[in-house]
Amino acid sequence: MDFRESGYALTYLGLAGIVFVSILGLEYAPGLKPCTGGGCWGAPEAYRILYLHVPFAWCSFLSFSVLFYGSLMWYLKRSEEAWVYFQSGADLGVIFGLGVITSGPIWASAEWGRPWDWGDMRLNSFALLTAVALFLLYSRQSQPDTQQTRDTLSAVGLFGFALVPITAGATTWWETTHPEVLVVESTETVGMSPDVRSFLLISFGLMCILFTGLLLLSNKRYRLAAEVSDRKNELDQEGIS
């Protein structure tokens, strides 16, 4: 089984898993009481979308890690392989980032009474992360594929990754409307019950399968595109000579 076949298999498996999780989240996932862990939930049933929202967010961080790797390797090696990872990371950042900023407001509308809080650091930094990925996607399509363009976009990719720790730590470092990290237990409180935590981690595992499948397919696509471009350049050179 080659990378393309593995990518398709993992993508289909991941999509099936996400559908499975969505159904379980709505019908069978453990519920929340209106007040838990010292905090009150205004819409305790609406939290079920977090079984998709949170894995989307974590996988978007993985996407930006791939983007960071591609950006850094491009500066160090100037290799086509590094640029493949850069492009894949940007594409996946768009996919999973949009998953976050579309699912989050659905929950926020029910819980907060408004879809967005412009004073919340995590929400706005995450929106900026997704905007960076969109910028990289459209810039690659609209700008000539030159080394100077790749240098510029790689610099933007490195900047985008710098937002990841800011976004991840926003609820710890600043007072925000967004809930704090709930999965990690502390000596004082337990963020969520073990059954909720287990279900959330299963959801994340299935989302990672989807992420891996899309990464394999994206890498294969850009490697083939690079091979076609190289072959075209060879034929052009042969025609000139």
PDB file of C-alpha atoms in Angstrom:
ATOM      1  CA  MET A   1       0.000   0.000   0.000  1.00  0.00           C
ATOM      2  CA  ASP A   2       1.558   3.318  -1.079  1.00  0.00           C
ATOM      3  CA  PHE A   3       1.156   6.742   0.498  1.00  0.00           C
ATOM      4  CA  ARG A   4      -1.869   7.602  -1.645  1.00  0.00           C
ATOM      5  CA  GLU A   5      -3.736   4.408  -0.786  1.00  0.00           C
ATOM      6  CA  SER A   6      -2.836   4.804   2.891  1.00  0.00           C
ATOM      7  CA  GLY A   7      -3.975   8.417   2.768  1.00  0.00           C
ATOM      8  CA  TYR A   8      -7.331   7.510   1.281  1.00  0.00           C
ATOM      9  CA  ALA A   9      -7.829   4.666   3.765  1.00  0.00           C
ATOM     10  CA  LEU A  10      -7.014   6.839   6.787  1.00  0.00           C
ATOM     11  CA  THR A  11      -9.097   9.739   5.482  1.00  0.00           C
ATOM     12  CA  TYR A  12     -12.172   7.563   4.974  1.00  0.00           C
ATOM     13  CA  LEU A  13     -11.624   5.923   8.359  1.00  0.00           C
ATOM     14  CA  GLY A  14     -11.221   9.320  10.010  1.00  0.00           C
ATOM     15  CA  LEU A  15     -14.363  10.715   8.364  1.00  0.00           C
ATOM     16  CA  ALA A  16     -16.337   7.663   9.456  1.00  0.00           C
ATOM     17  CA  GLY A  17     -14.953   8.116  12.959  1.00  0.00           C
ATOM     18  CA  ILE A  18     -15.999  11.764  13.051  1.00  0.00           C
ATOM     19  CA  VAL A  19     -19.543  10.832  11.994  1.00  0.00           C
ATOM     20  CA  PHE A  20     -19.542   8.130  14.681  1.00  0.00           C
ATOM     21  CA  VAL A  21     -18.350  10.599  17.320  1.00  0.00           C
ATOM     22  CA  SER A  22     -20.934  13.179  16.242  1.00  0.00           C
ATOM     23  CA  ILE A  23     -23.762  10.679  16.699  1.00  0.00           C
ATOM     24  CA  LEU A  24     -22.433   9.457  20.046  1.00  0.00           C
ATOM     25  CA  GLY A  25     -21.847  13.027  21.192  1.00  0.00           C
ATOM     26  CA  LEU A  26     -25.450  13.930  20.527  1.00  0.00           C
ATOM     27  CA  GLU A  27     -27.111  10.749  21.765  1.00  0.00           C
ATOM     28  CA  TYR A  28     -24.910   8.878  24.216  1.00  0.00           C
ATOM     29  CA  ALA A  29     -22.117  11.114  25.549  1.00  0.00           C
ATOM     30  CA  PRO A  30     -22.244  11.773  29.288  1.00  0.00           C
ATOM     31  CA  GLY A  31     -24.090  14.982  30.077  1.00  0.00           C
ATOM     32  CA  LEU A  32     -23.098  17.909  32.230  1.00  0.00           C
ATOM     33  CA  LYS A  33     -24.914  19.310  35.187  1.00  0.00           C
ATOM     34  CA  PRO A  34     -25.763  23.018  35.030  1.00  0.00           C
ATOM     35  CA  CYS A  35     -23.019  23.707  37.622  1.00  0.00           C
ATOM     36  CA  THR A  36     -19.841  21.582  37.758  1.00  0.00           C
ATOM     37  CA  GLY A  37     -16.333  22.069  39.036  1.00  0.00           C
ATOM     38  CA  GLY A  38     -17.149  25.396  40.634  1.00  0.00           C
ATOM     39  CA  GLY A  39     -18.389  26.851  37.368  1.00  0.00           C
ATOM     40  CA  CYS A  40     -21.841  27.076  35.870  1.00  0.00           C
ATOM     41  CA  TRP A  41     -22.858  26.032  32.388  1.00  0.00           C
ATOM     42  CA  GLY A  42     -25.600  28.151  30.938  1.00  0.00           C
ATOM     43  CA  ALA A  43     -26.342  25.586  28.229  1.00  0.00           C
ATOM     44  CA  PRO A  44     -25.047  22.223  29.522  1.00  0.00           C
ATOM     45  CA  GLU A  45     -26.388  20.238  26.563  1.00  0.00           C
ATOM     46  CA  ALA A  46     -24.748  22.533  23.997  1.00  0.00           C
ATOM     47  CA  TYR A  47     -21.348  21.454  25.276  1.00  0.00           C
ATOM     48  CA  ARG A  48     -21.628  18.264  23.192  1.00  0.00           C
ATOM     49  CA  ILE A  49     -20.282  20.104  20.149  1.00  0.00           C
ATOM     50  CA  LEU A  50     -16.995  20.411  22.034  1.00  0.00           C
ATOM     51  CA  TYR A  51     -16.328  16.761  21.160  1.00  0.00           C
ATOM     52  CA  LEU A  52     -15.687  18.101  17.654  1.00  0.00           C
ATOM     53  CA  HIS A  53     -14.586  21.636  18.466  1.00  0.00           C
ATOM     54  CA  VAL A  54     -11.711  20.716  20.779  1.00  0.00           C
ATOM     55  CA  PRO A  55     -10.216  17.974  18.521  1.00  0.00           C
ATOM     56  CA  PHE A  56     -10.439  20.413  15.609  1.00  0.00           C
ATOM     57  CA  ALA A  57      -8.437  22.905  17.678  1.00  0.00           C
ATOM     58  CA  TRP A  58      -5.786  20.401  18.718  1.00  0.00           C
ATOM     59  CA  CYS A  59      -5.375  19.146  15.144  1.00  0.00           C
ATOM     60  CA  SER A  60      -5.061  22.721  13.923  1.00  0.00           C
ATOM     61  CA  PHE A  61      -2.082  23.057  16.280  1.00  0.00           C
ATOM     62  CA  LEU A  62      -0.634  19.924  14.664  1.00  0.00           C
ATOM     63  CA  SER A  63      -1.199  21.552  11.262  1.00  0.00           C
ATOM     64  CA  PHE A  64       0.739  24.630  12.270  1.00  0.00           C
ATOM     65  CA  SER A  65       3.502  22.400  13.626  1.00  0.00           C
ATOM     66  CA  VAL A  66       3.787  20.873  10.136  1.00  0.00           C
ATOM     67  CA  LEU A  67       3.796  24.391   8.696  1.00  0.00           C
ATOM     68  CA  PHE A  68       6.550  25.411  11.115  1.00  0.00           C
ATOM     69  CA  TYR A  69       8.621  22.379  10.132  1.00  0.00           C
ATOM     70  CA  GLY A  70       8.218  23.138   6.437  1.00  0.00           C
ATOM     71  CA  SER A  71       9.037  26.832   6.912  1.00  0.00           C
ATOM     72  CA  LEU A  72      12.136  26.122   8.987  1.00  0.00           C
ATOM     73  CA  MET A  73      13.417  23.369   6.688  1.00  0.00           C
ATOM     74  CA  TRP A  74      12.912  25.616   3.676  1.00  0.00           C
ATOM     75  CA  TYR A  75      15.247  28.203   5.199  1.00  0.00           C
ATOM     76  CA  LEU A  76      17.776  25.566   6.231  1.00  0.00           C
ATOM     77  CA  LYS A  77      17.805  23.321   3.134  1.00  0.00           C
ATOM     78  CA  ARG A  78      15.876  25.100   0.345  1.00  0.00           C
ATOM     79  CA  SER A  79      14.531  21.661  -0.571  1.00  0.00           C
ATOM     80  CA  GLU A  80      11.361  20.793  -2.453  1.00  0.00           C
ATOM     81  CA  GLU A  81      10.497  18.320   0.303  1.00  0.00           C
ATOM     82  CA  ALA A  82      10.434  21.143   2.854  1.00  0.00           C
ATOM     83  CA  TRP A  83       8.130  23.157   0.594  1.00  0.00           C
ATOM     84  CA  VAL A  84       5.801  20.167   0.326  1.00  0.00           C
ATOM     85  CA  TYR A  85       5.387  20.170   4.101  1.00  0.00           C
ATOM     86  CA  PHE A  86       4.941  23.939   4.113  1.00  0.00           C
ATOM     87  CA  GLN A  87       2.071  23.710   1.628  1.00  0.00           C
ATOM     88  CA  SER A  88       0.449  20.771   3.402  1.00  0.00           C
ATOM     89  CA  GLY A  89       0.664  22.494   6.780  1.00  0.00           C
ATOM     90  CA  ALA A  90      -0.954  25.654   5.412  1.00  0.00           C
ATOM     91  CA  ASP A  91      -3.773  23.697   3.747  1.00  0.00           C
ATOM     92  CA  LEU A  92      -4.511  21.652   6.863  1.00  0.00           C
ATOM     93  CA  GLY A  93      -4.348  24.804   8.973  1.00  0.00           C
ATOM     94  CA  VAL A  94      -7.179  26.209   6.881  1.00  0.00           C
ATOM     95  CA  ILE A  95      -9.271  23.023   7.095  1.00  0.00           C
ATOM     96  CA  PHE A  96      -8.994  22.485  10.838  1.00  0.00           C
ATOM     97  CA  GLY A  97      -8.904  26.189  11.659  1.00  0.00           C
ATOM     98  CA  LEU A  98     -12.206  26.724   9.869  1.00  0.00           C
ATOM     99  CA  GLY A  99     -13.557  23.714  11.754  1.00  0.00           C
ATOM    100  CA  VAL A 100     -12.718  25.495  14.999  1.00  0.00           C
ATOM    101  CA  ILE A 101     -14.094  28.943  14.197  1.00  0.00           C
ATOM    102  CA  THR A 102     -17.340  27.545  12.772  1.00  0.00           C
ATOM    103  CA  SER A 103     -18.090  25.054  15.554  1.00  0.00           C
ATOM    104  CA  GLY A 104     -17.052  27.359  18.401  1.00  0.00           C
ATOM    105  CA  PRO A 105     -19.607  30.115  17.739  1.00  0.00           C
ATOM    106  CA  ILE A 106     -22.395  27.509  17.667  1.00  0.00           C
ATOM    107  CA  TRP A 107     -21.604  26.615  21.273  1.00  0.00           C
ATOM    108  CA  ALA A 108     -20.903  30.230  22.253  1.00  0.00           C
ATOM    109  CA  SER A 109     -24.284  31.367  20.963  1.00  0.00           C
ATOM    110  CA  ALA A 110     -25.988  28.939  23.312  1.00  0.00           C
ATOM    111  CA  GLU A 111     -23.614  29.336  26.273  1.00  0.00           C
ATOM    112  CA  TRP A 112     -22.787  33.062  26.143  1.00  0.00           C
ATOM    113  CA  GLY A 113     -25.742  34.374  24.180  1.00  0.00           C
ATOM    114  CA  ARG A 114     -23.392  35.686  21.463  1.00  0.00           C
ATOM    115  CA  PRO A 115     -21.235  33.848  18.894  1.00  0.00           C
ATOM    116  CA  TRP A 116     -18.025  35.811  19.468  1.00  0.00           C
ATOM    117  CA  ASP A 117     -16.283  37.797  22.191  1.00  0.00           C
ATOM    118  CA  TRP A 118     -13.936  40.376  20.672  1.00  0.00           C
ATOM    119  CA  GLY A 119     -12.233  40.859  24.027  1.00  0.00           C
ATOM    120  CA  ASP A 120     -11.245  37.208  24.381  1.00  0.00           C
ATOM    121  CA  MET A 121      -7.557  36.593  23.642  1.00  0.00           C
ATOM    122  CA  ARG A 122      -7.914  32.935  22.690  1.00  0.00           C
ATOM    123  CA  LEU A 123     -10.741  33.515  20.238  1.00  0.00           C
ATOM    124  CA  ASN A 124      -9.024  36.395  18.484  1.00  0.00           C
ATOM    125  CA  SER A 125      -5.581  34.786  18.361  1.00  0.00           C
ATOM    126  CA  PHE A 126      -7.143  31.638  16.910  1.00  0.00           C
ATOM    127  CA  ALA A 127      -8.963  33.684  14.305  1.00  0.00           C
ATOM    128  CA  LEU A 128      -5.626  35.291  13.424  1.00  0.00           C
ATOM    129  CA  LEU A 129      -4.042  31.830  13.117  1.00  0.00           C
ATOM    130  CA  THR A 130      -6.696  30.771  10.643  1.00  0.00           C
ATOM    131  CA  ALA A 131      -6.316  34.066   8.769  1.00  0.00           C
ATOM    132  CA  VAL A 132      -2.582  33.400   8.426  1.00  0.00           C
ATOM    133  CA  ALA A 133      -3.291  29.975   6.920  1.00  0.00           C
ATOM    134  CA  LEU A 134      -5.809  31.502   4.488  1.00  0.00           C
ATOM    135  CA  PHE A 135      -3.307  34.184   3.529  1.00  0.00           C
ATOM    136  CA  LEU A 136      -0.661  31.559   2.770  1.00  0.00           C
ATOM    137  CA  LEU A 137      -3.133  29.517   0.731  1.00  0.00           C
ATOM    138  CA  TYR A 138      -4.268  32.413  -1.461  1.00  0.00           C
ATOM    139  CA  SER A 139      -0.780  33.919  -1.744  1.00  0.00           C
ATOM    140  CA  ARG A 140       0.618  30.680  -3.139  1.00  0.00           C
ATOM    141  CA  GLN A 141      -2.118  30.664  -5.772  1.00  0.00           C
ATOM    142  CA  SER A 142      -1.790  34.329  -6.730  1.00  0.00           C
ATOM    143  CA  GLN A 143       1.981  34.878  -6.582  1.00  0.00           C
ATOM    144  CA  PRO A 144       4.674  33.430  -8.878  1.00  0.00           C
ATOM    145  CA  ASP A 145       6.414  30.397  -7.441  1.00  0.00           C
ATOM    146  CA  THR A 146       9.878  31.890  -6.965  1.00  0.00           C
ATOM    147  CA  GLN A 147      12.450  31.503  -4.215  1.00  0.00           C
ATOM    148  CA  GLN A 148      11.757  35.044  -3.047  1.00  0.00           C
ATOM    149  CA  THR A 149       8.036  34.265  -2.734  1.00  0.00           C
ATOM    150  CA  ARG A 150       8.790  31.101  -0.808  1.00  0.00           C
ATOM    151  CA  ASP A 151      11.131  32.991   1.534  1.00  0.00           C
ATOM    152  CA  THR A 152       8.463  35.584   2.264  1.00  0.00           C
ATOM    153  CA  LEU A 153       5.680  33.073   2.844  1.00  0.00           C
ATOM    154  CA  SER A 154       7.931  30.915   5.028  1.00  0.00           C
ATOM    155  CA  ALA A 155       8.572  33.941   7.227  1.00  0.00           C
ATOM    156  CA  VAL A 156       4.812  34.403   7.568  1.00  0.00           C
ATOM    157  CA  GLY A 157       4.508  30.701   8.408  1.00  0.00           C
ATOM    158  CA  LEU A 158       7.041  31.055  11.220  1.00  0.00           C
ATOM    159  CA  PHE A 159       5.114  34.041  12.550  1.00  0.00           C
ATOM    160  CA  GLY A 160       1.917  32.017  12.451  1.00  0.00           C
ATOM    161  CA  PHE A 161       3.438  29.258  14.551  1.00  0.00           C
ATOM    162  CA  ALA A 162       4.476  31.846  17.145  1.00  0.00           C
ATOM    163  CA  LEU A 163       0.759  32.389  17.765  1.00  0.00           C
ATOM    164  CA  VAL A 164       0.251  28.740  18.740  1.00  0.00           C
ATOM    165  CA  PRO A 165       1.672  28.950  22.301  1.00  0.00           C
ATOM    166  CA  ILE A 166      -0.082  32.309  22.763  1.00  0.00           C
ATOM    167  CA  THR A 167      -3.387  30.751  21.762  1.00  0.00           C
ATOM    168  CA  ALA A 168      -2.824  27.592  23.812  1.00  0.00           C
ATOM    169  CA  GLY A 169      -1.897  29.539  26.955  1.00  0.00           C
ATOM    170  CA  ALA A 170      -4.366  32.386  26.579  1.00  0.00           C
ATOM    171  CA  THR A 171      -6.849  31.088  29.162  1.00  0.00           C
ATOM    172  CA  THR A 172      -4.019  30.582  31.671  1.00  0.00           C
ATOM    173  CA  TRP A 173      -2.208  33.896  31.188  1.00  0.00           C
ATOM    174  CA  TRP A 174      -5.192  36.203  30.687  1.00  0.00           C
ATOM    175  CA  GLU A 175      -8.696  36.425  32.044  1.00  0.00           C
ATOM    176  CA  THR A 176     -10.895  35.303  29.170  1.00  0.00           C
ATOM    177  CA  THR A 177     -14.495  34.365  28.510  1.00  0.00           C
ATOM    178  CA  HIS A 178     -13.294  31.142  26.941  1.00  0.00           C
ATOM    179  CA  PRO A 179     -13.235  28.141  29.329  1.00  0.00           C
ATOM    180  CA  GLU A 180      -9.893  27.128  30.798  1.00  0.00           C
ATOM    181  CA  VAL A 181      -8.136  23.888  29.876  1.00  0.00           C
ATOM    182  CA  LEU A 182     -10.473  21.219  31.216  1.00  0.00           C
ATOM    183  CA  VAL A 183      -8.711  17.976  30.361  1.00  0.00           C
ATOM    184  CA  VAL A 184      -5.745  18.269  32.724  1.00  0.00           C
ATOM    185  CA  GLU A 185      -6.356  17.436  36.362  1.00  0.00           C
ATOM    186  CA  SER A 186      -4.811  19.562  39.107  1.00  0.00           C
ATOM    187  CA  THR A 187      -4.379  19.104  42.852  1.00  0.00           C
ATOM    188  CA  GLU A 188      -7.256  21.483  43.529  1.00  0.00           C
ATOM    189  CA  THR A 189      -9.914  20.726  40.940  1.00  0.00           C
ATOM    190  CA  VAL A 190     -10.738  18.225  38.265  1.00  0.00           C
ATOM    191  CA  GLY A 191     -11.521  19.928  35.003  1.00  0.00           C
ATOM    192  CA  MET A 192     -14.013  17.319  33.827  1.00  0.00           C
ATOM    193  CA  SER A 193     -15.254  13.910  34.821  1.00  0.00           C
ATOM    194  CA  PRO A 194     -13.216  10.884  33.674  1.00  0.00           C
ATOM    195  CA  ASP A 195     -15.942   9.606  31.338  1.00  0.00           C
ATOM    196  CA  VAL A 196     -16.214  12.993  29.584  1.00  0.00           C
ATOM    197  CA  ARG A 197     -12.442  13.202  29.354  1.00  0.00           C
ATOM    198  CA  SER A 198     -12.164   9.699  27.923  1.00  0.00           C
ATOM    199  CA  PHE A 199     -14.782  10.421  25.263  1.00  0.00           C
ATOM    200  CA  LEU A 200     -13.015  13.654  24.322  1.00  0.00           C
ATOM    201  CA  LEU A 201      -9.670  11.866  23.931  1.00  0.00           C
ATOM    202  CA  ILE A 202     -11.298   9.190  21.763  1.00  0.00           C
ATOM    203  CA  SER A 203     -12.692  11.967  19.582  1.00  0.00           C
ATOM    204  CA  PHE A 204      -9.240  13.490  19.316  1.00  0.00           C
ATOM    205  CA  GLY A 205      -7.727  10.135  18.356  1.00  0.00           C
ATOM    206  CA  LEU A 206     -10.222   9.728  15.517  1.00  0.00           C
ATOM    207  CA  MET A 207      -9.586  13.303  14.382  1.00  0.00           C
ATOM    208  CA  CYS A 208      -5.853  12.520  14.323  1.00  0.00           C
ATOM    209  CA  ILE A 209      -6.562   9.628  11.955  1.00  0.00           C
ATOM    210  CA  LEU A 210      -8.320  12.075   9.636  1.00  0.00           C
ATOM    211  CA  PHE A 211      -5.438  14.532  10.014  1.00  0.00           C
ATOM    212  CA  THR A 212      -2.864  11.859   9.117  1.00  0.00           C
ATOM    213  CA  GLY A 213      -4.833  10.746   6.063  1.00  0.00           C
ATOM    214  CA  LEU A 214      -5.190  14.306   4.771  1.00  0.00           C
ATOM    215  CA  LEU A 215      -1.503  14.973   5.408  1.00  0.00           C
ATOM    216  CA  LEU A 216      -0.470  11.914   3.390  1.00  0.00           C
ATOM    217  CA  LEU A 217      -2.771  12.866   0.511  1.00  0.00           C
ATOM    218  CA  SER A 218      -1.638  16.484   0.547  1.00  0.00           C
ATOM    219  CA  ASN A 219       2.032  15.518   0.581  1.00  0.00           C
ATOM    220  CA  LYS A 220       1.476  13.121  -2.311  1.00  0.00           C
ATOM    221  CA  ARG A 221      -0.337  15.815  -4.290  1.00  0.00           C
ATOM    222  CA  TYR A 222       2.417  18.390  -3.886  1.00  0.00           C
ATOM    223  CA  ARG A 223       5.180  15.887  -4.599  1.00  0.00           C
ATOM    224  CA  LEU A 224       3.469  14.942  -7.859  1.00  0.00           C
ATOM    225  CA  ALA A 225       3.024  18.630  -8.723  1.00  0.00           C
ATOM    226  CA  ALA A 226       6.739  19.211  -8.119  1.00  0.00           C
ATOM    227  CA  GLU A 227       7.642  16.254 -10.338  1.00  0.00           C
ATOM    228  CA  VAL A 228       5.413  17.572 -13.123  1.00  0.00           C
ATOM    229  CA  SER A 229       6.979  21.020 -12.810  1.00  0.00           C
ATOM    230  CA  ASP A 230      10.506  19.579 -12.927  1.00  0.00           C
ATOM    231  CA  ARG A 231       9.680  17.468 -15.973  1.00  0.00           C
ATOM    232  CA  LYS A 232       8.163  20.482 -17.725  1.00  0.00           C
ATOM    233  CA  ASN A 233      11.296  22.491 -17.070  1.00  0.00           C
ATOM    234  CA  GLU A 234      13.431  19.656 -18.468  1.00  0.00           C
ATOM    235  CA  LEU A 235      11.352  19.506 -21.621  1.00  0.00           C
ATOM    236  CA  ASP A 236      11.556  23.294 -21.990  1.00  0.00           C
ATOM    237  CA  GLN A 237      15.327  23.126 -21.660  1.00  0.00           C
ATOM    238  CA  GLU A 238      15.506  20.334 -24.240  1.00  0.00           C
ATOM    239  CA  GLY A 239      13.375  22.398 -26.593  1.00  0.00           C
ATOM    240  CA  ILE A 240      15.653  25.402 -26.201  1.00  0.00           C
ATOM    241  CA  SER A 241      18.799  23.373 -26.754  1.00  0.00           C
TER     242      SER A 241
END
